[in-house]
Amino acid sequence: MDGLPGLTLFSIGHRSSLKRFHSRHVRVEDGKLIEQAASGAV
C-alpha cells in the first residue's frame, strides 16, 4: 500500500448478518463520505 499514496480502500459486505457490527452507514457522494445513522444496528 505504500506505493499507492492517496488510495482509498473500501470493503463492502452485503450480508444482513453484518448489521449488528455497525452503528453507522456511509455513502460516497461526489467523492466525499457522507455519514448517516444505521438503521437496524444493535
Steps between C-alpha positions, in 0.01 A plus 500: 500500500795736547535520123144630462485840673151645525337160456161445663403137551142393571396158620130442448291223650140454393390230746227608741683310777770772494260778612553423868869597472437854373342805661529726194473500123703707257445573136728660244352806335705718265819340634417577864387269780156584636425339837151407612351301787467129429152356524481160661831533687522321835 
